[in-house]
Amino acid sequence: MFRDKYKDKFYFEKRLQFNTKTFNEFEELKGEVPKDRLSYFYIAQSGYTRKLLTINYSLGNSIDEVFNWFKISLKYYSLSYTENDGYFTIIDYLSLAVLFENRKEEFIDDLRVLFDKYIQYSETGEEYVQDDYIDFLGSYLVDDRVVGFHSHLEYLNMIGDTADSVIEAQKFWYYAHSEAWWYDTHKTEDAYYGYWSFDTAALCKIRGIYDERFKDLDFFPYDLLVQEEQ
């Protein structure tokens, strides 16, 4: 079932075709990349796979297809992640890991690499690196612990243990990302891949908050939240 509300299926199919073709062309060149240029290769492939992950979800492709691109993208992101990446993207990856945690054994090694890098970089104390919600997700995934958090993203702090708190917080999700690279890209001709609040869905899963009203929330990836029940 097609999931996006801003662009049509034809738009996403074109984006899927272009990014798949480019990703595969780069993959064929992997063995020829000099070691001192590998970091640039990882960054490029991380970008293409991130787009393909989001495009496949927006397009309405199967959860298995989305999961396949999540695994590939997580590997490249774990290799390319630096202290300059900010916290929006790593929150998305860790949130998706929570939503796919029933298959965690398939990506746990890459997840550990990513979270270990984050711990190292966050020790600098820079606000643009560290966020309590990242620590919350990492502790849950890596150490099987649920800890408290107070995020820079205030809508996450608004979510308690009720569906009503999720519904209220979700109203602020999009605008809280005004500094994200993808903000307002739906107004462009070819730079939009979909807006999805993987982070709020992950928090719902951890806290056991399920409600059919979430189906009607803007940006909420409901079928990822309830996939284990389907």
PDB file of N, CA and C in Angstrom, residues 99-161:
ATOM      1  N   LEU A  99      12.436  -1.035  16.016  1.00  0.00           N
ATOM      2  CA  LEU A  99      11.260  -1.531  15.297  1.00  0.00           C
ATOM      3  C   LEU A  99      11.523  -2.879  14.635  1.00  0.00           C
ATOM      4  N   PHE A 100      12.793  -3.169  14.339  1.00  0.00           N
ATOM      5  CA  PHE A 100      13.176  -4.458  13.750  1.00  0.00           C
ATOM      6  C   PHE A 100      13.890  -5.361  14.759  1.00  0.00           C
ATOM      7  N   GLU A 101      13.700  -5.128  16.038  1.00  0.00           N
ATOM      8  CA  GLU A 101      14.512  -5.825  17.036  1.00  0.00           C
ATOM      9  C   GLU A 101      14.282  -7.337  17.061  1.00  0.00           C
ATOM     10  N   ASN A 102      13.163  -7.806  16.547  1.00  0.00           N
ATOM     11  CA  ASN A 102      12.956  -9.253  16.491  1.00  0.00           C
ATOM     12  C   ASN A 102      13.921  -9.929  15.524  1.00  0.00           C
ATOM     13  N   ARG A 103      14.641  -9.126  14.702  1.00  0.00           N
ATOM     14  CA  ARG A 103      15.646  -9.665  13.778  1.00  0.00           C
ATOM     15  C   ARG A 103      17.016  -9.053  14.079  1.00  0.00           C
ATOM     16  N   LYS A 104      17.209  -8.674  15.326  1.00  0.00           N
ATOM     17  CA  LYS A 104      18.402  -7.926  15.731  1.00  0.00           C
ATOM     18  C   LYS A 104      19.695  -8.682  15.478  1.00  0.00           C
ATOM     19  N   GLU A 105      19.627 -10.005  15.548  1.00  0.00           N
ATOM     20  CA  GLU A 105      20.855 -10.780  15.338  1.00  0.00           C
ATOM     21  C   GLU A 105      21.430 -10.571  13.947  1.00  0.00           C
ATOM     22  N   GLU A 106      20.619 -10.088  13.009  1.00  0.00           N
ATOM     23  CA  GLU A 106      21.089  -9.868  11.643  1.00  0.00           C
ATOM     24  C   GLU A 106      21.854  -8.557  11.481  1.00  0.00           C
ATOM     25  N   PHE A 107      21.762  -7.668  12.479  1.00  0.00           N
ATOM     26  CA  PHE A 107      22.458  -6.377  12.330  1.00  0.00           C
ATOM     27  C   PHE A 107      23.145  -5.905  13.608  1.00  0.00           C
ATOM     28  N   ILE A 108      23.201  -6.749  14.637  1.00  0.00           N
ATOM     29  CA  ILE A 108      23.720  -6.315  15.932  1.00  0.00           C
ATOM     30  C   ILE A 108      25.174  -5.856  15.865  1.00  0.00           C
ATOM     31  N   ASP A 109      25.999  -6.489  15.034  1.00  0.00           N
ATOM     32  CA  ASP A 109      27.413  -6.098  14.960  1.00  0.00           C
ATOM     33  C   ASP A 109      27.570  -4.669  14.444  1.00  0.00           C
ATOM     34  N   ASP A 110      26.839  -4.332  13.389  1.00  0.00           N
ATOM     35  CA  ASP A 110      26.908  -2.969  12.853  1.00  0.00           C
ATOM     36  C   ASP A 110      26.312  -1.969  13.841  1.00  0.00           C
ATOM     37  N   LEU A 111      25.285  -2.385  14.545  1.00  0.00           N
ATOM     38  CA  LEU A 111      24.672  -1.522  15.551  1.00  0.00           C
ATOM     39  C   LEU A 111      25.665  -1.191  16.661  1.00  0.00           C
ATOM     40  N   ARG A 112      26.416  -2.194  17.101  1.00  0.00           N
ATOM     41  CA  ARG A 112      27.419  -1.965  18.147  1.00  0.00           C
ATOM     42  C   ARG A 112      28.516  -1.023  17.673  1.00  0.00           C
ATOM     43  N   VAL A 113      28.952  -1.185  16.423  1.00  0.00           N
ATOM     44  CA  VAL A 113      29.971  -0.290  15.870  1.00  0.00           C
ATOM     45  C   VAL A 113      29.472   1.151  15.913  1.00  0.00           C
ATOM     46  N   LEU A 114      28.241   1.356  15.471  1.00  0.00           N
ATOM     47  CA  LEU A 114      27.669   2.699  15.438  1.00  0.00           C
ATOM     48  C   LEU A 114      27.529   3.278  16.840  1.00  0.00           C
ATOM     49  N   PHE A 115      26.979   2.509  17.765  1.00  0.00           N
ATOM     50  CA  PHE A 115      26.752   3.035  19.112  1.00  0.00           C
ATOM     51  C   PHE A 115      28.069   3.281  19.839  1.00  0.00           C
ATOM     52  N   ASP A 116      29.057   2.424  19.627  1.00  0.00           N
ATOM     53  CA  ASP A 116      30.379   2.642  20.235  1.00  0.00           C
ATOM     54  C   ASP A 116      31.005   3.940  19.730  1.00  0.00           C
ATOM     55  N   LYS A 117      30.857   4.219  18.434  1.00  0.00           N
ATOM     56  CA  LYS A 117      31.359   5.486  17.891  1.00  0.00           C
ATOM     57  C   LYS A 117      30.643   6.665  18.544  1.00  0.00           C
ATOM     58  N   TYR A 118      29.333   6.532  18.680  1.00  0.00           N
ATOM     59  CA  TYR A 118      28.560   7.611  19.301  1.00  0.00           C
ATOM     60  C   TYR A 118      29.047   7.880  20.725  1.00  0.00           C
ATOM     61  N   ILE A 119      29.244   6.823  21.509  1.00  0.00           N
ATOM     62  CA  ILE A 119      29.725   6.980  22.885  1.00  0.00           C
ATOM     63  C   ILE A 119      31.055   7.723  22.893  1.00  0.00           C
ATOM     64  N   GLN A 120      31.941   7.341  21.993  1.00  0.00           N
ATOM     65  CA  GLN A 120      33.249   7.990  21.903  1.00  0.00           C
ATOM     66  C   GLN A 120      33.108   9.480  21.581  1.00  0.00           C
ATOM     67  N   TYR A 121      32.299   9.789  20.572  1.00  0.00           N
ATOM     68  CA  TYR A 121      32.153  11.182  20.148  1.00  0.00           C
ATOM     69  C   TYR A 121      31.389  12.020  21.175  1.00  0.00           C
ATOM     70  N   SER A 122      30.421  11.407  21.852  1.00  0.00           N
ATOM     71  CA  SER A 122      29.590  12.171  22.787  1.00  0.00           C
ATOM     72  C   SER A 122      30.363  12.584  24.030  1.00  0.00           C
ATOM     73  N   GLU A 123      31.488  11.942  24.275  1.00  0.00           N
ATOM     74  CA  GLU A 123      32.310  12.299  25.434  1.00  0.00           C
ATOM     75  C   GLU A 123      32.929  13.682  25.301  1.00  0.00           C
ATOM     76  N   THR A 124      32.886  14.248  24.097  1.00  0.00           N
ATOM     77  CA  THR A 124      33.396  15.608  23.898  1.00  0.00           C
ATOM     78  C   THR A 124      32.483  16.642  24.534  1.00  0.00           C
ATOM     79  N   GLY A 125      31.234  16.245  24.797  1.00  0.00           N
ATOM     80  CA  GLY A 125      30.286  17.155  25.425  1.00  0.00           C
ATOM     81  C   GLY A 125      29.587  18.104  24.476  1.00  0.00           C
ATOM     82  N   GLU A 126      29.833  17.955  23.170  1.00  0.00           N
ATOM     83  CA  GLU A 126      29.200  18.841  22.197  1.00  0.00           C
ATOM     84  C   GLU A 126      27.704  18.529  22.084  1.00  0.00           C
ATOM     85  N   GLU A 127      26.866  19.560  22.151  1.00  0.00           N
ATOM     86  CA  GLU A 127      25.419  19.355  22.119  1.00  0.00           C
ATOM     87  C   GLU A 127      24.932  18.771  20.808  1.00  0.00           C
ATOM     88  N   TYR A 128      25.615  19.105  19.701  1.00  0.00           N
ATOM     89  CA  TYR A 128      25.145  18.623  18.405  1.00  0.00           C
ATOM     90  C   TYR A 128      25.449  17.140  18.199  1.00  0.00           C
ATOM     91  N   VAL A 129      26.231  16.541  19.107  1.00  0.00           N
ATOM     92  CA  VAL A 129      26.539  15.110  19.023  1.00  0.00           C
ATOM     93  C   VAL A 129      25.624  14.317  19.943  1.00  0.00           C
ATOM     94  N   GLN A 130      25.530  14.745  21.203  1.00  0.00           N
ATOM     95  CA  GLN A 130      24.877  13.954  22.236  1.00  0.00           C
ATOM     96  C   GLN A 130      23.401  14.292  22.385  1.00  0.00           C
ATOM     97  N   ASP A 131      22.606  13.253  22.577  1.00  0.00           N
ATOM     98  CA  ASP A 131      21.209  13.426  22.962  1.00  0.00           C
ATOM     99  C   ASP A 131      20.811  12.244  23.832  1.00  0.00           C
ATOM    100  N   ASP A 132      20.107  12.515  24.916  1.00  0.00           N
ATOM    101  CA  ASP A 132      19.720  11.447  25.842  1.00  0.00           C
ATOM    102  C   ASP A 132      18.907  10.352  25.169  1.00  0.00           C
ATOM    103  N   TYR A 133      18.145  10.718  24.143  1.00  0.00           N
ATOM    104  CA  TYR A 133      17.322   9.699  23.491  1.00  0.00           C
ATOM    105  C   TYR A 133      18.185   8.685  22.750  1.00  0.00           C
ATOM    106  N   ILE A 134      19.328   9.108  22.249  1.00  0.00           N
ATOM    107  CA  ILE A 134      20.260   8.162  21.616  1.00  0.00           C
ATOM    108  C   ILE A 134      20.764   7.180  22.664  1.00  0.00           C
ATOM    109  N   ASP A 135      21.138   7.694  23.845  1.00  0.00           N
ATOM    110  CA  ASP A 135      21.592   6.818  24.927  1.00  0.00           C
ATOM    111  C   ASP A 135      20.481   5.862  25.357  1.00  0.00           C
ATOM    112  N   PHE A 136      19.263   6.364  25.391  1.00  0.00           N
ATOM    113  CA  PHE A 136      18.098   5.553  25.748  1.00  0.00           C
ATOM    114  C   PHE A 136      17.925   4.396  24.767  1.00  0.00           C
ATOM    115  N   LEU A 137      17.961   4.696  23.477  1.00  0.00           N
ATOM    116  CA  LEU A 137      17.799   3.660  22.455  1.00  0.00           C
ATOM    117  C   LEU A 137      18.963   2.680  22.476  1.00  0.00           C
ATOM    118  N   GLY A 138      20.188   3.202  22.587  1.00  0.00           N
ATOM    119  CA  GLY A 138      21.364   2.336  22.598  1.00  0.00           C
ATOM    120  C   GLY A 138      21.380   1.407  23.790  1.00  0.00           C
ATOM    121  N   SER A 139      21.018   1.916  24.962  1.00  0.00           N
ATOM    122  CA  SER A 139      20.976   1.077  26.162  1.00  0.00           C
ATOM    123  C   SER A 139      19.947  -0.035  26.011  1.00  0.00           C
ATOM    124  N   TYR A 140      18.818   0.296  25.416  1.00  0.00           N
ATOM    125  CA  TYR A 140      17.767  -0.702  25.193  1.00  0.00           C
ATOM    126  C   TYR A 140      18.230  -1.787  24.226  1.00  0.00           C
ATOM    127  N   LEU A 141      18.872  -1.380  23.148  1.00  0.00           N
ATOM    128  CA  LEU A 141      19.255  -2.322  22.094  1.00  0.00           C
ATOM    129  C   LEU A 141      20.489  -3.143  22.450  1.00  0.00           C
ATOM    130  N   VAL A 142      21.477  -2.503  23.043  1.00  0.00           N
ATOM    131  CA  VAL A 142      22.769  -3.155  23.280  1.00  0.00           C
ATOM    132  C   VAL A 142      22.832  -3.815  24.652  1.00  0.00           C
ATOM    133  N   ASP A 143      22.269  -3.150  25.662  1.00  0.00           N
ATOM    134  CA  ASP A 143      22.389  -3.642  27.037  1.00  0.00           C
ATOM    135  C   ASP A 143      21.084  -4.179  27.609  1.00  0.00           C
ATOM    136  N   ASP A 144      20.001  -4.140  26.827  1.00  0.00           N
ATOM    137  CA  ASP A 144      18.688  -4.598  27.303  1.00  0.00           C
ATOM    138  C   ASP A 144      18.246  -3.855  28.560  1.00  0.00           C
ATOM    139  N   ARG A 145      18.559  -2.567  28.616  1.00  0.00           N
ATOM    140  CA  ARG A 145      18.170  -1.738  29.760  1.00  0.00           C
ATOM    141  C   ARG A 145      17.289  -0.590  29.284  1.00  0.00           C
ATOM    142  N   VAL A 146      16.293  -0.249  30.088  1.00  0.00           N
ATOM    143  CA  VAL A 146      15.467   0.924  29.812  1.00  0.00           C
ATOM    144  C   VAL A 146      15.836   1.997  30.830  1.00  0.00           C
ATOM    145  N   VAL A 147      16.376   3.097  30.341  1.00  0.00           N
ATOM    146  CA  VAL A 147      16.816   4.186  31.211  1.00  0.00           C
ATOM    147  C   VAL A 147      15.968   5.426  30.929  1.00  0.00           C
ATOM    148  N   GLY A 148      16.078   6.404  31.786  1.00  0.00           N
ATOM    149  CA  GLY A 148      15.356   7.649  31.566  1.00  0.00           C
ATOM    150  C   GLY A 148      16.065   8.518  30.541  1.00  0.00           C
ATOM    151  N   PHE A 149      15.371   9.521  30.028  1.00  0.00           N
ATOM    152  CA  PHE A 149      16.008  10.446  29.086  1.00  0.00           C
ATOM    153  C   PHE A 149      15.308  11.791  29.115  1.00  0.00           C
ATOM    154  N   HIS A 150      16.044  12.805  28.718  1.00  0.00           N
ATOM    155  CA  HIS A 150      15.461  14.119  28.428  1.00  0.00           C
ATOM    156  C   HIS A 150      16.109  14.591  27.139  1.00  0.00           C
ATOM    157  N   SER A 151      15.358  14.559  26.063  1.00  0.00           N
ATOM    158  CA  SER A 151      15.888  14.808  24.727  1.00  0.00           C
ATOM    159  C   SER A 151      15.888  16.297  24.379  1.00  0.00           C
ATOM    160  N   HIS A 152      16.787  16.668  23.449  1.00  0.00           N
ATOM    161  CA  HIS A 152      16.717  17.997  22.838  1.00  0.00           C
ATOM    162  C   HIS A 152      15.417  18.148  22.039  1.00  0.00           C
ATOM    163  N   LEU A 153      14.852  17.020  21.618  1.00  0.00           N
ATOM    164  CA  LEU A 153      13.621  17.012  20.831  1.00  0.00           C
ATOM    165  C   LEU A 153      12.442  16.938  21.798  1.00  0.00           C
ATOM    166  N   GLU A 154      11.852  18.080  22.068  1.00  0.00           N
ATOM    167  CA  GLU A 154      10.891  18.203  23.158  1.00  0.00           C
ATOM    168  C   GLU A 154       9.666  17.311  22.983  1.00  0.00           C
ATOM    169  N   TYR A 155       9.260  17.037  21.748  1.00  0.00           N
ATOM    170  CA  TYR A 155       8.070  16.197  21.550  1.00  0.00           C
ATOM    171  C   TYR A 155       8.273  14.799  22.120  1.00  0.00           C
ATOM    172  N   LEU A 156       9.523  14.320  22.135  1.00  0.00           N
ATOM    173  CA  LEU A 156       9.794  13.008  22.724  1.00  0.00           C
ATOM    174  C   LEU A 156       9.577  13.035  24.235  1.00  0.00           C
ATOM    175  N   ASN A 157       9.914  14.156  24.867  1.00  0.00           N
ATOM    176  CA  ASN A 157       9.716  14.292  26.310  1.00  0.00           C
ATOM    177  C   ASN A 157       8.235  14.371  26.674  1.00  0.00           C
ATOM    178  N   MET A 158       7.411  14.731  25.700  1.00  0.00           N
ATOM    179  CA  MET A 158       5.967  14.843  25.940  1.00  0.00           C
ATOM    180  C   MET A 158       5.280  13.481  26.007  1.00  0.00           C
ATOM    181  N   ILE A 159       5.930  12.461  25.475  1.00  0.00           N
ATOM    182  CA  ILE A 159       5.300  11.138  25.391  1.00  0.00           C
ATOM    183  C   ILE A 159       5.427  10.415  26.726  1.00  0.00           C
ATOM    184  N   GLY A 160       4.286  10.054  27.289  1.00  0.00           N
ATOM    185  CA  GLY A 160       4.266   9.298  28.531  1.00  0.00           C
ATOM    186  C   GLY A 160       3.961   7.835  28.261  1.00  0.00           C
ATOM    187  N   ASP A 161       2.937   7.326  28.927  1.00  0.00           N
ATOM    188  CA  ASP A 161       2.557   5.922  28.755  1.00  0.00           C
ATOM    189  C   ASP A 161       1.184   5.773  28.117  1.00  0.00           C
TER     190      ASP A 161
END
